[in-house]
Amino acid sequence: MESCSAPRARGEGQAQEPDGRQRGGPRQALTHVPALTELHGIPRAYLAKRLQALSRAGIVQATAGQVGGHALTRPAASVTMLEVVQAIDGAEPAYRCTEIRQRGPLAVPAEQCGRPCAIARAMAEAQEAWYRALGAVSIADLAAGIDSDSDGTAMADVHRWLAASHR
Amino acid sequence: MESCSAPRARGEGQAQEPDGRQRGGPRQALTHVPALTELHGIPRAYLAKRLQALSRAGIVQATAGQVGGHALTRPAASVTMLEVVQAIDGAEPAYRCTEIRQRGPLAVPAEQCGRPCAIARAMAEAQEAWYRALGAVSIADLAAGIDSDSDGTAMADVHRWLAASHR
């Protein structure tokens, strides 16, 4: 997820043409995998796999060619952490009900199990609370948080470093 | 977890002597693993492993001998789902920060990383929301929910079946 905040920081909130040109704006470099790999000190295969997942989810757009790279498809403020986490880790809830109530000598007939059981309901409510918390934080919020942890220079430093890495 | 609601249903909230006798009350049978295994239609090894985890966490008390079995060590209303889930699945948070901010050409010095990063903070808040949700539901609540899903007879049926299984 950390590796997703850098492309976000570039051309934040600006829709881009497939060639990376800001729609109605000047051409702007996209963020390249090699640059992000170096910036975050992570294996290229690791980053590429996450970017592919984000691309499949429609969160980032990958463009090929000389101006190829990755960019957000939507404003960073409209992309939630929940979308990113689910794009990368999947949207399967942590708890899976096996309908234990339908087993044994006091088994409840399946036709009477239309509603999840009390345990499954409580686990689902906890999962929803987790979804709500991550759904309330945008990638723009993360970038702001990263800046608030520095003296407000962190994202600008990232922008400069990425721009220099494209020269 | 389902398998934990049955012992809970017996002698709910009543402290017990090691031999299963209600403190200051009549002798009462404990819930036996074979009975719970049959009641829930689950493998004995599966149930035994969960009961061992609950015993290690001090949530249930296992007693040996002719009157041996398992019983809650505290009132069901004071045992939360969070305690049970963490006793069985462990208390390790789902997200583990690898301090990616300390890597690469813009690495933040470790001494400046005393506070978790924005991503780790957001993930921790989501984890806390999950903890709060499960911490707000007691085992007694689950038993009440199981009853509310039936015509109020489910737990009584469990009591009767378990009592008969001990004869």
Short mmCIF file of C-alpha atoms in Angstrom, two decimals:
data_model
loop_
_atom_site.label_atom_id
_atom_site.label_comp_id
_atom_site.label_asym_id
_atom_site.label_seq_id
_atom_site.Cartn_x
_atom_site.Cartn_y
_atom_site.Cartn_z
CA MET A 1 0.00 0.00 0.00
CA GLU A 2 2.88 2.32 0.73
CA SER A 3 3.98 1.74 -2.85
CA CYS A 4 0.63 3.01 -4.05
CA SER A 5 0.88 6.40 -2.43
CA ALA A 6 3.65 7.62 -4.68
CA PRO A 7 1.79 7.44 -8.01
CA ARG A 8 -1.12 8.95 -6.15
CA ALA A 9 1.00 11.89 -5.25
CA ARG A 10 1.55 12.70 -8.91
CA GLY A 11 -1.16 14.60 -10.80
CA GLU A 12 -3.45 14.03 -7.85
CA GLY A 13 -7.09 14.12 -8.79
CA GLN A 14 -6.41 14.85 -12.46
CA ALA A 15 -7.88 12.50 -15.05
CA GLN A 16 -5.28 11.40 -17.55
CA GLU A 17 -5.26 10.39 -21.19
CA PRO A 18 -3.93 6.91 -21.96
CA ASP A 19 -0.59 8.47 -22.91
CA GLY A 20 -0.30 10.04 -19.48
CA ARG A 21 -1.17 13.57 -20.63
CA GLN A 22 -3.40 15.42 -18.15
CA ARG A 23 -6.81 15.81 -19.74
CA GLY A 24 -6.87 19.44 -20.80
CA GLY A 25 -3.49 19.91 -19.15
CA PRO A 26 0.21 19.68 -19.90
CA ARG A 27 1.90 16.32 -20.51
CA GLN A 28 3.01 14.91 -17.19
CA ALA A 29 5.26 11.96 -16.51
CA LEU A 30 3.68 8.85 -15.06
CA THR A 31 5.24 6.92 -12.22
CA HIS A 32 7.36 4.02 -13.41
CA VAL A 33 7.75 0.66 -11.69
CA PRO A 34 11.57 0.85 -11.59
CA ALA A 35 11.39 4.25 -9.90
CA LEU A 36 8.84 3.08 -7.31
CA THR A 37 10.88 -0.07 -6.74
CA GLU A 38 13.97 1.99 -5.98
CA LEU A 39 12.07 4.62 -4.01
CA HIS A 40 10.52 2.08 -1.65
CA GLY A 41 13.39 -0.42 -1.64
CA ILE A 42 11.09 -3.30 -2.53
CA PRO A 43 11.43 -6.15 -5.06
CA ARG A 44 10.16 -5.24 -8.52
CA ALA A 45 8.08 -8.44 -8.73
CA TYR A 46 6.40 -7.56 -5.41
CA LEU A 47 5.47 -4.08 -6.59
CA ALA A 48 4.44 -5.23 -10.07
CA LYS A 49 2.05 -7.79 -8.60
CA ARG A 50 0.38 -5.15 -6.41
CA LEU A 51 0.13 -2.67 -9.27
CA GLN A 52 -1.42 -5.37 -11.45
CA ALA A 53 -4.02 -5.99 -8.74
CA LEU A 54 -4.73 -2.25 -8.48
CA SER A 55 -4.98 -2.08 -12.27
CA ARG A 56 -7.42 -5.01 -12.38
CA ALA A 57 -9.51 -3.19 -9.78
CA GLY A 58 -9.47 -0.07 -11.95
CA ILE A 59 -7.70 1.99 -9.29
CA VAL A 60 -4.57 2.64 -11.32
CA GLN A 61 -4.11 2.72 -15.05
CA ALA A 62 -1.03 1.16 -16.58
CA THR A 63 0.14 2.63 -19.87
CA ALA A 64 2.86 1.19 -22.09
CA GLY A 65 5.41 2.82 -24.35
CA GLN A 66 7.98 5.55 -23.86
CA VAL A 67 5.62 7.52 -21.63
CA GLY A 68 4.35 4.33 -19.97
CA GLY A 69 3.85 3.99 -16.26
CA HIS A 70 1.11 3.94 -13.68
CA ALA A 71 -1.34 6.61 -12.61
CA LEU A 72 -4.52 6.79 -10.60
CA THR A 73 -7.71 6.62 -12.64
CA ARG A 74 -9.55 8.78 -10.07
CA PRO A 75 -8.70 11.58 -7.67
CA ALA A 76 -6.73 10.34 -4.66
CA ALA A 77 -9.40 11.77 -2.37
CA SER A 78 -11.96 9.41 -3.94
CA VAL A 79 -9.88 6.23 -3.57
CA THR A 80 -10.29 4.63 -0.16
CA MET A 81 -7.87 2.41 1.71
CA LEU A 82 -10.59 -0.22 1.69
CA GLU A 83 -10.58 -0.28 -2.12
CA VAL A 84 -6.80 -0.64 -2.17
CA VAL A 85 -6.68 -3.33 0.54
CA GLN A 86 -9.46 -5.33 -1.08
CA ALA A 87 -7.87 -4.96 -4.52
CA ILE A 88 -4.62 -6.39 -3.16
CA ASP A 89 -5.78 -8.83 -0.46
CA GLY A 90 -9.19 -9.71 -1.84
CA ALA A 91 -12.65 -8.91 -0.52
CA GLU A 92 -13.28 -12.22 1.23
CA PRO A 93 -14.45 -11.67 4.84
CA ALA A 94 -12.07 -13.02 7.52
CA TYR A 95 -14.82 -15.20 9.03
CA ARG A 96 -16.50 -17.95 7.05
CA CYS A 97 -19.63 -19.53 8.53
CA THR A 98 -19.83 -23.31 8.09
CA GLU A 99 -23.44 -23.51 9.32
CA ILE A 100 -22.55 -25.67 12.30
CA ARG A 101 -26.12 -25.11 13.50
CA GLN A 102 -27.28 -27.44 10.72
CA ARG A 103 -25.28 -30.35 12.16
CA GLY A 104 -25.83 -32.83 14.96
CA PRO A 105 -28.93 -34.16 16.75
CA LEU A 106 -30.41 -30.65 17.21
CA ALA A 107 -29.64 -29.59 13.63
CA VAL A 108 -31.71 -26.66 12.36
CA PRO A 109 -33.23 -27.42 8.93
CA ALA A 110 -31.50 -25.49 6.15
CA GLU A 111 -34.78 -23.84 5.16
CA GLN A 112 -34.86 -22.25 8.62
CA CYS A 113 -31.32 -20.86 8.24
CA GLY A 114 -32.04 -18.04 5.81
CA ARG A 115 -30.71 -15.55 8.34
CA PRO A 116 -27.06 -15.87 9.44
CA CYS A 117 -26.66 -17.24 12.98
CA ALA A 118 -25.87 -15.01 15.97
CA ILE A 119 -22.15 -15.75 15.72
CA ALA A 120 -22.00 -15.06 11.97
CA ARG A 121 -23.97 -11.84 12.49
CA ALA A 122 -21.55 -10.62 15.19
CA MET A 123 -18.53 -11.49 13.04
CA ALA A 124 -20.13 -9.72 10.07
CA GLU A 125 -20.74 -6.61 12.17
CA ALA A 126 -17.08 -6.59 13.22
CA GLN A 127 -16.06 -6.99 9.57
CA GLU A 128 -18.36 -4.08 8.65
CA ALA A 129 -16.75 -1.93 11.35
CA TRP A 130 -13.35 -2.73 9.78
CA TYR A 131 -14.69 -1.89 6.30
CA ARG A 132 -16.13 1.40 7.55
CA ALA A 133 -12.83 2.41 9.17
CA LEU A 134 -10.79 1.72 6.02
CA GLY A 135 -13.52 3.15 3.80
CA ALA A 136 -13.29 6.44 5.69
CA VAL A 137 -9.61 6.96 4.83
CA SER A 138 -8.62 8.04 1.34
CA ILE A 139 -5.24 7.79 -0.35
CA ALA A 140 -5.16 11.59 -0.23
CA ASP A 141 -5.61 11.32 3.56
CA LEU A 142 -2.61 8.98 3.68
CA ALA A 143 -0.49 11.41 1.68
CA ALA A 144 -1.56 14.20 4.06
CA GLY A 145 -0.70 11.98 7.02
CA ILE A 146 2.71 11.21 5.59
CA ASP A 147 3.29 14.94 5.22
CA SER A 148 2.04 15.67 8.74
CA ASP A 149 4.62 13.19 10.07
CA SER A 150 7.40 15.08 8.32
CA ASP A 151 7.69 18.84 8.46
CA GLY A 152 5.37 18.87 5.47
CA THR A 153 8.12 18.07 3.00
CA ALA A 154 7.79 14.29 2.56
CA MET A 155 5.43 14.22 -0.44
CA ALA A 156 7.23 17.13 -2.14
CA ASP A 157 10.48 15.21 -1.72
CA VAL A 158 8.81 12.18 -3.30
CA HIS A 159 7.57 14.31 -6.21
CA ARG A 160 11.04 15.74 -6.78
CA TRP A 161 12.75 12.38 -6.55
CA LEU A 162 10.30 10.75 -8.96
CA ALA A 163 10.57 13.66 -11.41
CA ALA A 164 14.38 13.42 -11.32
CA SER A 165 14.22 9.64 -11.78
CA HIS A 166 12.39 10.16 -15.10
CA ARG A 167 15.08 12.36 -16.61
CA MET B 1 -16.88 -20.59 18.60
CA GLU B 2 -20.25 -22.20 18.11
CA SER B 3 -18.86 -25.07 20.12
CA CYS B 4 -18.20 -22.67 22.98
CA SER B 5 -21.80 -21.57 23.38
CA ALA B 6 -23.02 -24.91 24.71
CA PRO B 7 -20.85 -25.07 27.83
CA ARG B 8 -21.67 -21.43 28.26
CA ALA B 9 -25.32 -22.31 28.36
CA ARG B 10 -24.80 -24.57 31.36
CA GLY B 11 -24.59 -22.96 34.83
CA GLU B 12 -24.34 -19.60 33.11
CA GLY B 13 -22.64 -17.05 35.28
CA GLN B 14 -22.29 -19.39 38.22
CA ALA B 15 -18.82 -19.93 39.70
CA GLN B 16 -18.06 -23.62 40.03
CA GLU B 17 -15.95 -25.78 42.31
CA PRO B 18 -13.28 -27.86 40.56
CA ASP B 19 -15.60 -30.87 40.77
CA GLY B 20 -18.27 -28.99 38.85
CA ARG B 21 -20.50 -28.32 41.85
CA GLN B 22 -22.05 -24.85 41.78
CA ARG B 23 -20.48 -22.84 44.59
CA GLY B 24 -23.17 -22.81 47.23
CA GLY B 25 -25.45 -24.70 44.90
CA PRO B 26 -26.38 -28.21 43.89
CA ARG B 27 -23.95 -30.50 42.05
CA GLN B 28 -24.23 -29.81 38.35
CA ALA B 29 -22.79 -31.81 35.49
CA LEU B 30 -20.13 -30.15 33.38
CA THR B 31 -20.21 -30.25 29.60
CA HIS B 32 -18.19 -33.13 28.20
CA VAL B 33 -16.18 -33.08 24.99
CA PRO B 34 -17.90 -36.20 23.55
CA ALA B 35 -21.31 -34.60 24.10
CA LEU B 36 -20.27 -31.31 22.49
CA THR B 37 -18.66 -33.22 19.63
CA GLU B 38 -21.90 -35.08 18.96
CA LEU B 39 -24.09 -32.02 19.54
CA HIS B 40 -22.23 -29.91 17.00
CA GLY B 41 -21.28 -32.67 14.60
CA ILE B 42 -17.62 -31.69 14.64
CA PRO B 43 -14.43 -33.76 14.96
CA ARG B 44 -13.37 -34.37 18.56
CA ALA B 45 -9.79 -33.26 17.83
CA TYR B 46 -11.10 -29.97 16.39
CA LEU B 47 -13.20 -29.25 19.47
CA ALA B 48 -10.51 -30.41 21.91
CA LYS B 49 -7.97 -28.06 20.36
CA ARG B 50 -10.36 -25.07 20.71
CA LEU B 51 -11.25 -25.99 24.29
CA GLN B 52 -7.54 -26.26 25.12
CA ALA B 53 -7.03 -22.76 23.72
CA LEU B 54 -9.99 -21.44 25.74
CA SER B 55 -8.59 -23.18 28.83
CA ARG B 56 -5.14 -21.66 28.28
CA ALA B 57 -6.83 -18.26 28.04
CA GLY B 58 -8.63 -18.95 31.34
CA ILE B 59 -12.06 -18.71 29.71
CA VAL B 60 -13.07 -22.31 30.41
CA GLN B 61 -11.92 -24.65 33.15
CA ALA B 62 -11.27 -28.26 32.33
CA THR B 63 -11.74 -30.73 35.16
CA ALA B 64 -10.75 -34.40 35.05
CA GLY B 65 -12.29 -37.47 36.64
CA GLN B 66 -15.77 -38.93 36.65
CA VAL B 67 -17.35 -35.49 36.89
CA GLY B 68 -14.79 -34.05 34.51
CA GLY B 69 -15.70 -31.71 31.70
CA HIS B 70 -15.52 -28.06 30.74
CA ALA B 71 -17.20 -25.04 32.26
CA LEU B 72 -16.85 -21.29 31.99
CA THR B 73 -14.68 -19.72 34.66
CA ARG B 74 -16.73 -16.50 34.52
CA PRO B 75 -20.33 -15.49 33.84
CA ALA B 76 -21.18 -15.77 30.13
CA ALA B 77 -22.19 -12.09 30.17
CA SER B 78 -18.62 -11.15 31.10
CA VAL B 79 -16.91 -13.19 28.37
CA THR B 80 -16.69 -11.32 25.08
CA MET B 81 -16.48 -12.71 21.56
CA LEU B 82 -13.18 -10.87 21.24
CA GLU B 83 -11.71 -12.90 24.11
CA VAL B 84 -12.89 -16.13 22.53
CA VAL B 85 -11.71 -15.25 19.02
CA GLN B 86 -8.31 -14.09 20.27
CA ALA B 87 -7.97 -17.17 22.48
CA ILE B 88 -8.57 -19.40 19.46
CA ASP B 89 -7.08 -17.42 16.57
CA GLY B 90 -4.46 -15.43 18.46
CA ALA B 91 -4.27 -11.70 19.15
CA GLU B 92 -1.89 -10.80 16.33
CA PRO B 93 -3.24 -7.85 14.28
CA ALA B 94 -4.05 -8.65 10.65
CA TYR B 95 -1.70 -5.93 9.38
CA ARG B 96 2.03 -6.00 10.07
CA CYS B 97 4.00 -2.85 9.28
CA THR B 98 7.41 -3.52 7.71
CA GLU B 99 8.56 0.11 8.03
CA ILE B 100 8.88 0.59 4.29
CA ARG B 101 9.38 4.29 5.02
CA GLN B 102 12.83 3.43 6.34
CA ARG B 103 13.93 2.04 2.96
CA GLY B 104 15.17 3.56 -0.28
CA PRO B 105 16.85 6.87 -1.17
CA LEU B 106 14.33 8.92 0.85
CA ALA B 107 14.48 6.58 3.86
CA VAL B 108 13.33 8.13 7.13
CA PRO B 109 15.85 7.49 9.95
CA ALA B 110 14.62 4.88 12.44
CA GLU B 111 14.92 7.38 15.30
CA GLN B 112 12.29 9.53 13.51
CA CYS B 113 9.89 6.58 13.21
CA GLY B 114 8.74 6.37 16.80
CA ARG B 115 5.17 6.97 15.68
CA PRO B 116 3.57 4.43 13.31
CA CYS B 117 3.20 5.71 9.74
CA ALA B 118 -0.11 6.98 8.33
CA ILE B 119 -0.87 3.61 6.73
CA ALA B 120 -0.09 1.65 9.90
CA ARG B 121 -2.20 4.08 11.93
CA ALA B 122 -5.19 3.66 9.61
CA MET B 123 -4.85 -0.13 9.66
CA ALA B 124 -4.58 -0.06 13.46
CA GLU B 125 -7.73 2.06 13.72
CA ALA B 126 -9.59 -0.45 11.55
CA GLN B 127 -8.29 -3.28 13.74
CA GLU B 128 -9.46 -1.37 16.83
CA ALA B 129 -12.92 -0.97 15.29
CA TRP B 130 -13.01 -4.74 14.78
CA TYR B 131 -11.88 -5.30 18.38
CA ARG B 132 -14.55 -2.91 19.71
CA ALA B 133 -17.30 -4.66 17.75
CA LEU B 134 -16.36 -8.13 19.03
CA GLY B 135 -15.65 -6.76 22.50
CA ALA B 136 -19.21 -5.45 22.68
CA VAL B 137 -20.78 -8.90 22.23
CA SER B 138 -20.76 -11.38 25.08
CA ILE B 139 -21.25 -15.12 24.96
CA ALA B 140 -24.53 -14.52 26.82
CA ASP B 141 -25.53 -12.20 23.96
CA LEU B 142 -24.81 -15.02 21.51
CA ALA B 143 -26.95 -17.45 23.50
CA ALA B 144 -29.75 -14.86 23.53
CA GLY B 145 -29.34 -14.38 19.79
CA ILE B 146 -29.51 -18.12 19.19
CA ASP B 147 -32.74 -18.18 21.21
CA SER B 148 -34.15 -15.18 19.38
CA ASP B 149 -33.61 -17.03 16.09
CA SER B 150 -35.65 -19.96 17.34
CA ASP B 151 -38.97 -19.54 19.11
CA GLY B 152 -36.93 -19.16 22.27
CA THR B 153 -36.43 -22.87 22.67
CA ALA B 154 -32.97 -23.44 21.19
CA MET B 155 -30.86 -23.06 24.32
CA ALA B 156 -33.38 -24.98 26.45
CA ASP B 157 -33.21 -27.80 23.90
CA VAL B 158 -29.40 -27.71 24.17
CA HIS B 159 -29.62 -27.87 27.97
CA ARG B 160 -32.00 -30.82 27.83
CA TRP B 161 -29.94 -32.67 25.26
CA LEU B 162 -26.70 -32.17 27.19
CA ALA B 163 -28.34 -33.22 30.47
CA ALA B 164 -29.68 -36.39 28.81
CA SER B 165 -26.26 -37.10 27.28
CA HIS B 166 -24.76 -37.24 30.78
CA ARG B 167 -27.11 -39.91 32.06
#
